[in-house]
């Protein structure tokens, strides 16, 4: 009897020892050529605007309103001077953006949302998107320009919304791009079959995807919507890390926590749509049927050249490519050392790819509407600020570590997950992710949560002392104090 016990213990110890053998295989990296990460490098400007904001909050209401009216008119005049059919003019657009920042600072100080302010935001977005049709976005300077304008204006508007006492309308309608495909309503937005819903998930990895880009953004996920003819029932085709490409019903899509989403639609005047207005619907229907016919695992490598596995952006781009439209006219690049290091930890190999946020800058697409709330915007900003700090640490050489003694346990869970995948079930460790990567993912998530909690506490103190929520750049500074590299 004792021999059997000893033998069993020996076998368990031996098996545990075998499972402890580290996975030292390096994940290859497809090097990204001459890409350069965008850097605002305007910390002094942001500090100046914050100082102005605090001064404006002390002004008499009538005096502040006069300044708001002045900058509303100045910004409107500068916007009217922009020719939506011209080539990129950085000086002209830069003057408007600076004026819009000055206006935003004063609007934020009023603690009210002015309808004319949001209306101008929409007018400017439509005009810049229209103008970008004539730009050469393969040129670095022009791609930077459209990013500065669209991302810069969104950042300004969101600071205003977060400082306002007014409850915001979660839906912001931008442009009702014509479409002949079947339609339905999603959270007050009319969507058409073939639309792309670019969203931001409420998880730590979602924040990494949205910020881990040469052009850091606010979106981490893409779903392609297919609306059944006759019934007008919507289906959302999207790639999930946990289970690969799947089809969700409306209630499933809404209940899967999102901090925001943006609806984009191919322009009706595209040559391909002029020839066949139902093309977006056909593309959506093709991928809808493809998912029903075969299992498509999640593509951790982010290799959009191979559709055997797909990440979220690849679902939409593959479907449209089938019908002759190549989305992401200019591919996304991820070239900073921090981004490459952190994403490579989780299996990413390709750093010229298709990132969700960059879909907004594709001149083939119109922005139809956005959905977000006060609460979700604040969460988005805090999550992003922590990621920005963690990316800074990664660029300084920090690595995501894991507890090697937990590797045997993780490998057993991975084996169980493999069986679940074979039966088409969602697994604990996603298909395509190794046990080691799963442990590192846990470390990453826990570190993010720890920093986030400290930032939330400090931001509450900031609010109590100063009477306003810390703007994004202040959140980043807070996060940088608590990130691990700050004590290295």
Coordinates of C-alpha atoms in Angstrom, one line a residue:
X1 CA 0.0 0.0 0.0
X2 CA 2.8 2.4 1.0
X3 CA 4.6 1.5 -2.3
X4 CA 1.5 2.6 -4.3
X5 CA 1.3 5.8 -2.3
X6 CA 5.0 6.5 -2.8
X7 CA 4.7 5.7 -6.5
X8 CA 1.7 8.0 -6.9
X9 CA 3.5 10.8 -5.1
X10 CA 6.6 10.2 -7.3
X11 CA 4.5 10.3 -10.5
X12 CA 2.8 13.5 -9.4
X13 CA 6.1 15.1 -8.5
X14 CA 7.6 13.9 -11.8
X15 CA 4.6 15.2 -13.8
X16 CA 4.7 18.5 -12.0
X17 CA 8.5 18.8 -12.8
X18 CA 7.9 18.1 -16.5
X19 CA 5.1 20.6 -16.6
X20 CA 7.4 23.1 -14.9
X21 CA 9.7 23.1 -18.0
X22 CA 9.5 26.7 -19.3
X23 CA 8.4 27.6 -22.7
X24 CA 11.3 29.6 -24.0
X25 CA 10.4 29.7 -27.6
X26 CA 10.6 33.3 -28.8
X27 CA 7.6 34.7 -30.7
X28 CA 8.8 36.0 -34.1
X29 CA 8.3 39.6 -35.0
X30 CA 7.6 40.8 -38.5
X31 CA 9.6 44.1 -38.3
X32 CA 7.8 47.3 -39.3
X33 CA 9.9 49.3 -41.7
X34 CA 10.0 53.1 -41.5
X35 CA 6.9 53.7 -39.4
X36 CA 7.1 56.5 -36.7
X37 CA 4.8 56.7 -33.7
X38 CA 2.8 59.9 -33.5
X39 CA 3.7 62.1 -30.5
X40 CA 1.7 65.2 -29.6
X41 CA 4.6 66.7 -27.6
X42 CA 2.3 69.5 -26.3
X43 CA 2.5 69.0 -22.5
X44 CA 3.1 72.7 -22.1
X45 CA 0.0 73.5 -24.2
X46 CA -2.2 71.1 -22.2
X47 CA -1.0 72.7 -18.9
X48 CA -1.7 76.1 -20.3
X49 CA -5.2 75.2 -21.3
X50 CA -5.8 73.7 -17.8
X51 CA -4.6 76.8 -16.1
X52 CA -6.9 78.9 -18.4
X53 CA -9.8 76.6 -17.6
X54 CA -9.4 77.2 -13.8
X55 CA -9.2 81.0 -14.4
X56 CA -12.4 80.9 -16.6
X57 CA -14.3 79.0 -13.9
X58 CA -13.9 82.1 -11.7
X59 CA -15.3 84.5 -14.3
X60 CA -18.7 86.1 -14.0
X61 CA -21.2 84.2 -16.1
X62 CA -21.9 87.1 -18.5
X63 CA -18.2 87.6 -19.1
X64 CA -17.6 83.9 -19.8
X65 CA -20.5 83.8 -22.1
X66 CA -19.1 86.7 -24.1
X67 CA -15.8 84.8 -24.6
X68 CA -17.7 81.7 -25.6
X69 CA -19.6 83.6 -28.2
X70 CA -16.4 85.2 -29.5
X71 CA -14.6 81.8 -30.0
X72 CA -17.7 80.1 -31.3
X73 CA -17.8 82.7 -34.1
X74 CA -14.0 82.6 -34.6
X75 CA -14.0 78.8 -34.9
X76 CA -17.0 78.9 -37.2
X77 CA -15.3 81.5 -39.5
X78 CA -12.1 79.4 -39.6
X79 CA -14.1 76.3 -40.4
X80 CA -16.0 78.0 -43.2
X81 CA -12.6 78.9 -44.8
X82 CA -11.7 75.2 -45.1
X83 CA -12.2 74.0 -48.6
X84 CA -13.6 70.5 -48.4
X85 CA -12.4 69.7 -51.9
X86 CA -8.8 70.9 -51.4
X87 CA -5.6 69.1 -50.6
X88 CA -4.4 69.0 -47.0
X89 CA -3.6 72.4 -45.6
X90 CA -2.0 72.0 -42.2
X91 CA -1.8 75.7 -41.5
X92 CA -5.5 76.3 -42.2
X93 CA -6.6 73.3 -40.2
X94 CA -4.2 74.0 -37.4
X95 CA -5.7 77.5 -36.9
X96 CA -9.1 76.0 -36.6
X97 CA -8.0 73.3 -34.2
X98 CA -6.2 75.8 -31.9
X99 CA -9.4 78.0 -31.9
X100 CA -11.5 74.9 -31.1
X101 CA -9.2 74.1 -28.2
X102 CA -9.6 77.7 -26.9
X103 CA -13.4 77.4 -27.3
X104 CA -13.5 74.0 -25.6
X105 CA -11.6 75.3 -22.5
X106 CA -14.2 78.0 -22.1
X107 CA -17.2 75.7 -22.7
X108 CA -15.7 73.3 -20.1
X109 CA -15.5 76.1 -17.6
X110 CA -19.2 76.9 -18.1
X111 CA -20.1 73.4 -17.0
X112 CA -22.7 73.3 -19.7
X113 CA -23.0 71.7 -23.1
X114 CA -23.7 74.2 -25.8
X115 CA -25.6 72.7 -28.8
X116 CA -23.7 75.0 -31.2
X117 CA -20.4 73.6 -29.9
X118 CA -21.4 69.9 -30.7
X119 CA -23.0 71.0 -34.0
X120 CA -19.6 72.6 -35.0
X121 CA -17.8 69.4 -34.0
X122 CA -20.0 67.4 -36.4
X123 CA -19.7 70.0 -39.2
X124 CA -15.9 69.9 -38.8
X125 CA -15.8 66.1 -38.9
X126 CA -17.9 65.9 -42.0
X127 CA -15.9 68.5 -43.8
X128 CA -12.5 67.0 -42.9
X129 CA -13.6 63.5 -43.8
X130 CA -14.8 64.9 -47.2
X131 CA -11.6 66.8 -47.7
X132 CA -9.5 63.7 -46.9
X133 CA -10.9 62.0 -50.0
X134 CA -8.4 64.2 -52.0
X135 CA -5.5 63.7 -49.6
X136 CA -2.7 61.2 -50.0
X137 CA -2.9 59.5 -46.7
X138 CA 0.0 57.3 -47.6
X139 CA 2.1 60.4 -46.9
X140 CA 3.1 60.6 -43.2
X141 CA 2.4 64.3 -42.9
X142 CA -1.1 64.0 -44.2
X143 CA -2.0 61.0 -42.2
X144 CA -0.8 62.8 -39.1
X145 CA -2.9 65.8 -40.0
X146 CA -6.2 63.9 -40.2
X147 CA -5.4 62.1 -37.0
X148 CA -4.6 65.4 -35.2
X149 CA -7.9 66.9 -36.4
X150 CA -10.3 64.0 -35.7
X151 CA -8.6 62.7 -32.6
X152 CA -7.8 66.1 -31.3
X153 CA -11.4 67.4 -31.6
X154 CA -12.8 64.2 -30.0
X155 CA -10.4 64.6 -27.1
X156 CA -11.5 68.2 -26.6
X157 CA -15.2 67.4 -26.8
X158 CA -14.8 64.6 -24.2
X159 CA -13.0 66.8 -21.7
X160 CA -16.0 69.2 -22.1
X161 CA -18.5 66.4 -21.6
X162 CA -16.7 65.1 -18.5
X163 CA -16.6 68.5 -16.8
X164 CA -20.3 69.3 -17.6
X165 CA -23.0 69.2 -15.0
X166 CA -25.5 68.4 -17.8
X167 CA -26.5 64.8 -18.6
X168 CA -25.3 64.1 -22.1
X169 CA -27.3 62.4 -24.9
X170 CA -25.4 59.1 -25.4
X171 CA -26.0 59.2 -29.1
X172 CA -24.2 61.7 -31.3
X173 CA -25.4 61.6 -34.9
X174 CA -22.8 62.7 -37.4
X175 CA -23.8 61.9 -41.0
X176 CA -26.7 59.9 -42.4
X177 CA -24.7 58.3 -45.3
X178 CA -27.2 56.9 -47.8
X179 CA -27.6 53.2 -48.1
X180 CA -30.0 50.8 -49.8
X181 CA -29.2 47.8 -47.7
X182 CA -31.6 46.5 -45.0
X183 CA -31.7 48.5 -41.8
X184 CA -32.7 48.5 -38.1
X185 CA -32.1 50.5 -34.9
X186 CA -29.3 49.9 -32.4
X187 CA -29.5 52.1 -29.2
X188 CA -31.2 54.9 -31.1
X189 CA -28.9 54.7 -34.2
X190 CA -30.2 53.6 -37.6
X191 CA -27.7 51.0 -38.9
X192 CA -27.6 49.2 -42.3
X193 CA -26.4 45.8 -43.3
X194 CA -22.7 46.1 -44.0
X195 CA -22.0 48.8 -41.5
X196 CA -19.0 48.4 -39.3
X197 CA -19.4 49.0 -35.5
X198 CA -16.1 50.1 -34.1
X199 CA -16.2 49.8 -30.3
X200 CA -14.2 49.9 -27.1
X201 CA -14.5 46.9 -24.8
X202 CA -14.5 47.3 -21.0
X203 CA -11.4 45.3 -20.3
X204 CA -7.7 45.9 -19.7
X205 CA -6.6 44.3 -23.0
X206 CA -9.1 46.4 -24.9
X207 CA -7.4 49.5 -23.6
X208 CA -4.0 48.1 -24.8
X209 CA -5.4 47.5 -28.3
X210 CA -6.9 51.0 -28.5
X211 CA -3.7 52.7 -27.3
X212 CA -1.1 50.2 -28.8
X213 CA -0.9 52.0 -32.1
X214 CA 1.3 54.5 -33.8
X215 CA -1.8 56.6 -33.7
X216 CA -3.3 55.9 -30.3
X217 CA -7.1 55.8 -30.3
X218 CA -10.2 55.1 -28.4
X219 CA -11.5 51.9 -30.1
X220 CA -10.4 48.3 -29.7
X221 CA -12.9 46.1 -31.5
X222 CA -14.8 45.9 -34.9
X223 CA -18.0 44.0 -35.7
X224 CA -19.6 43.7 -39.1
X225 CA -23.4 43.9 -39.0
X226 CA -25.5 41.6 -41.2
X227 CA -29.3 42.4 -41.4
X228 CA -31.5 39.7 -42.7
X229 CA -33.7 40.6 -45.6
X230 CA -37.4 40.4 -44.9
X231 CA -37.1 40.1 -41.1
X232 CA -34.6 42.9 -40.6
X233 CA -33.1 40.9 -37.7
X234 CA -29.5 42.1 -37.1
X235 CA -26.6 39.8 -36.5
X236 CA -23.1 41.0 -35.4
X237 CA -20.1 39.1 -36.8
X238 CA -17.1 39.5 -34.7
X239 CA -13.9 37.8 -33.6
X240 CA -13.5 37.1 -29.9
X241 CA -10.3 36.1 -28.2
X242 CA -12.1 33.5 -26.2
X243 CA -13.9 31.6 -29.1
X244 CA -12.8 32.9 -32.5
X245 CA -15.2 34.4 -35.0
X246 CA -18.8 34.2 -33.9
X247 CA -22.3 35.6 -34.6
X248 CA -24.1 37.6 -31.9
X249 CA -27.7 38.6 -31.6
X250 CA -28.6 42.2 -30.8
X251 CA -29.1 41.5 -27.1
X252 CA -25.8 39.6 -26.9
X253 CA -23.9 42.5 -28.6
X254 CA -25.4 45.1 -26.3
X255 CA -24.9 43.1 -23.1
X256 CA -21.2 42.5 -24.0
X257 CA -19.9 45.5 -22.1
X258 CA -18.8 48.4 -24.3
X259 CA -17.6 51.8 -23.2
X260 CA -18.4 53.3 -26.6
X261 CA -19.0 52.5 -30.2
X262 CA -18.9 54.3 -33.5
X263 CA -20.9 53.3 -36.7
X264 CA -19.0 53.7 -40.0
X265 CA -20.4 53.0 -43.4
X266 CA -18.9 52.9 -46.9
X267 CA -19.6 56.1 -48.9
X268 CA -22.5 55.8 -51.3
X269 CA -20.5 57.5 -54.0
X270 CA -17.8 54.8 -54.1
X271 CA -17.5 53.4 -57.6
X272 CA -18.1 49.9 -56.4
X273 CA -21.3 50.9 -54.6
X274 CA -22.5 53.0 -57.6
X275 CA -22.3 49.8 -59.6
X276 CA -23.9 47.7 -56.9
X277 CA -25.5 49.5 -54.0
X278 CA -26.2 46.2 -52.2
X279 CA -22.5 45.3 -52.1
X280 CA -22.1 46.0 -48.3
X281 CA -25.1 43.7 -47.6
X282 CA -23.5 40.9 -49.9
X283 CA -20.2 41.3 -48.1
X284 CA -21.9 40.9 -44.7
X285 CA -24.0 38.0 -45.8
X286 CA -20.9 36.2 -47.2
X287 CA -19.0 36.4 -43.9
X288 CA -22.2 35.5 -42.0
X289 CA -22.5 32.3 -44.0
X290 CA -18.7 31.6 -43.8
X291 CA -18.8 31.6 -40.0
X292 CA -21.7 29.2 -40.1
X293 CA -19.9 26.8 -42.4
X294 CA -16.5 26.6 -40.6
X295 CA -14.7 27.4 -37.3
X296 CA -12.5 30.4 -37.6
X297 CA -10.1 30.7 -34.7
X298 CA -8.9 34.0 -33.3
X299 CA -5.7 35.3 -35.0
X300 CA -3.4 36.4 -32.2
X301 CA -0.6 37.0 -34.7
X302 CA -2.7 39.8 -36.3
X303 CA -1.8 38.6 -39.8
X304 CA -4.6 39.9 -42.0
X305 CA -3.0 38.3 -45.1
X306 CA -4.2 34.9 -43.9
X307 CA -7.9 34.4 -43.3
X308 CA -7.7 30.9 -41.8
X309 CA -7.7 32.7 -38.5
X310 CA -9.1 36.2 -38.0
X311 CA -8.8 39.0 -35.5
X312 CA -11.7 41.5 -35.2
X313 CA -10.6 44.0 -37.9
X314 CA -9.9 41.1 -40.3
X315 CA -13.6 40.0 -40.3
X316 CA -14.7 43.2 -42.0
X317 CA -11.7 43.7 -44.2
X318 CA -11.9 40.1 -45.5
X319 CA -15.6 40.3 -46.2
X320 CA -15.2 43.6 -48.2
X321 CA -12.1 42.4 -50.0
X322 CA -14.2 39.5 -51.3
X323 CA -16.2 42.2 -53.2
X324 CA -13.4 44.4 -54.3
X325 CA -13.1 47.0 -51.5
X326 CA -9.9 47.1 -49.5
X327 CA -10.6 48.7 -46.1
X328 CA -7.8 50.3 -44.2
X329 CA -6.5 52.0 -47.3
X330 CA -3.4 52.7 -45.3
X331 CA -2.5 49.9 -43.0
X332 CA -1.9 50.4 -39.3
X333 CA 1.6 50.4 -38.0
X334 CA 2.8 49.6 -34.5
X335 CA 6.5 50.6 -34.1
X336 CA 7.2 51.9 -30.7
X337 CA 9.3 49.5 -28.6
X338 CA 6.8 49.5 -25.7
X339 CA 3.9 48.6 -27.9
X340 CA 5.8 45.9 -29.8
X341 CA 7.2 44.4 -26.6
X342 CA 3.9 44.3 -24.8
X343 CA 1.8 42.9 -27.7
X344 CA 4.5 40.4 -28.7
X345 CA 4.1 39.0 -25.1
X346 CA 0.6 37.9 -26.0
X347 CA 1.5 36.4 -29.4
X348 CA 1.3 39.3 -31.9
X349 CA 3.8 38.9 -34.7
X350 CA 2.6 41.3 -37.3
X351 CA 3.0 45.0 -36.7
X352 CA 1.8 46.3 -40.0
X353 CA -1.8 45.4 -39.6
X354 CA -5.4 46.7 -39.3
X355 CA -6.2 48.4 -36.0
X356 CA -9.8 49.3 -35.1
X357 CA -9.2 53.0 -34.3
X358 CA -7.6 53.6 -37.7
X359 CA -10.8 52.7 -39.5
X360 CA -12.1 56.2 -38.7
X361 CA -9.4 57.7 -40.9
X362 CA -10.2 55.6 -44.0
X363 CA -11.6 58.1 -46.6
X364 CA -13.8 55.3 -48.1
X365 CA -15.9 55.4 -45.0
X366 CA -18.3 58.0 -43.4
X367 CA -18.8 58.2 -39.7
X368 CA -22.6 57.8 -39.1
X369 CA -22.9 58.2 -35.3
X370 CA -21.3 57.5 -32.0
X371 CA -22.6 56.2 -28.7
X372 CA -21.1 56.9 -25.3
X373 CA -22.1 58.0 -21.8
X374 CA -20.6 60.1 -19.0
X375 CA -19.7 57.0 -17.0
X376 CA -18.3 55.1 -19.9
X377 CA -16.2 58.1 -21.1
X378 CA -14.6 58.4 -17.6
X379 CA -13.8 54.6 -17.5
X380 CA -12.3 54.9 -21.0
X381 CA -10.0 57.7 -20.0
X382 CA -8.8 56.0 -16.8
X383 CA -8.2 52.7 -18.5
X384 CA -6.3 54.4 -21.3
X385 CA -4.2 56.5 -19.0
X386 CA -3.0 53.4 -17.1
X387 CA -2.1 51.7 -20.4
X388 CA -0.2 54.7 -21.6
X389 CA 1.9 54.5 -18.4
X390 CA 2.4 50.8 -18.8
X391 CA 3.5 51.3 -22.4
X392 CA 6.0 53.8 -21.1
X393 CA 7.4 51.2 -18.8
X394 CA 7.6 48.6 -21.5
X395 CA 9.5 51.1 -23.7
X396 CA 12.1 51.3 -20.9
X397 CA 12.5 47.6 -20.9
X398 CA 9.9 46.3 -18.4
X399 CA 8.7 42.8 -19.2
X400 CA 5.5 41.1 -18.2
X401 CA 6.5 38.4 -15.8
X402 CA 4.6 35.3 -14.5
X403 CA 4.8 32.9 -11.6
X404 CA 6.7 29.9 -13.1
X405 CA 5.4 27.6 -10.3
X406 CA 1.8 28.2 -11.6
X407 CA 2.8 26.9 -15.1
X408 CA 1.8 23.2 -14.5
X409 CA -1.6 24.4 -13.3
X410 CA -2.0 26.6 -16.3
X411 CA -1.0 23.8 -18.7
X412 CA -3.6 21.5 -17.2
X413 CA -6.2 24.3 -17.7
X414 CA -4.9 24.7 -21.2
X415 CA -5.5 21.0 -21.9
X416 CA -9.1 21.3 -20.6
X417 CA -9.6 24.4 -22.7
X418 CA -8.3 22.6 -25.8
X419 CA -11.1 19.9 -25.2
X420 CA -13.7 22.7 -24.8
X421 CA -12.6 24.2 -28.1
X422 CA -13.0 20.9 -29.9
X423 CA -16.6 20.8 -28.8
X424 CA -17.1 24.4 -29.9
X425 CA -17.3 25.8 -26.4
X426 CA -15.7 29.0 -25.0
X427 CA -12.6 28.1 -23.0
X428 CA -10.8 29.4 -20.0
X429 CA -7.5 29.9 -21.9
X430 CA -8.3 31.1 -25.4
X431 CA -7.5 29.1 -28.5
X432 CA -4.2 30.2 -29.8
X433 CA -2.9 31.4 -26.4
X434 CA -0.3 29.3 -24.6
X435 CA -0.3 28.6 -20.9
X436 CA 2.7 30.9 -20.4
X437 CA 0.9 33.7 -22.3
X438 CA -2.2 33.2 -20.2
X439 CA -0.2 33.6 -17.0
X440 CA 1.5 36.7 -18.4
X441 CA -2.0 38.0 -19.3
X442 CA -3.1 37.6 -15.7
X443 CA -0.1 39.5 -14.5
X444 CA -0.8 42.3 -17.0
X445 CA -4.5 42.5 -15.9
X446 CA -3.6 42.5 -12.2
X447 CA -1.0 45.2 -12.6
X448 CA -3.5 47.4 -14.6
X449 CA -6.1 46.9 -11.9
X450 CA -3.7 47.9 -9.2
X451 CA -2.6 51.1 -10.9
X452 CA -6.2 51.9 -11.9
X453 CA -7.4 51.7 -8.3
X454 CA -4.7 54.1 -7.2
X455 CA -5.4 56.5 -10.0
X456 CA -9.1 56.5 -9.1
X457 CA -8.4 57.3 -5.5
X458 CA -6.0 60.1 -6.4
X459 CA -8.4 61.5 -9.0
X460 CA -11.1 61.7 -6.3
X461 CA -8.7 63.6 -4.1
X462 CA -7.9 65.9 -7.1
X463 CA -11.6 66.6 -7.6
X464 CA -12.2 67.4 -3.9
X465 CA -9.2 69.8 -3.8
X466 CA -9.7 71.5 -7.2
X467 CA -13.4 71.2 -8.0
X468 CA -13.0 69.5 -11.4
X469 CA -12.2 66.1 -12.8
X470 CA -8.6 65.6 -13.7
X471 CA -8.1 65.9 -17.5
X472 CA -6.5 63.1 -19.4
X473 CA -3.0 64.3 -19.2
X474 CA -3.3 64.6 -15.4
X475 CA -4.6 61.0 -15.3
X476 CA -1.6 59.8 -17.3
X477 CA 0.8 61.6 -14.8
X478 CA -1.0 59.9 -11.9
X479 CA -0.7 56.5 -13.6
X480 CA 3.0 57.0 -14.3
X481 CA 3.7 57.5 -10.6
X482 CA 2.3 54.1 -9.8
X483 CA 3.6 52.1 -12.8
X484 CA 6.3 49.7 -11.9
X485 CA 9.0 51.4 -13.9
X486 CA 8.7 54.5 -11.7
X487 CA 10.4 52.6 -8.9
X488 CA 13.0 50.7 -11.0

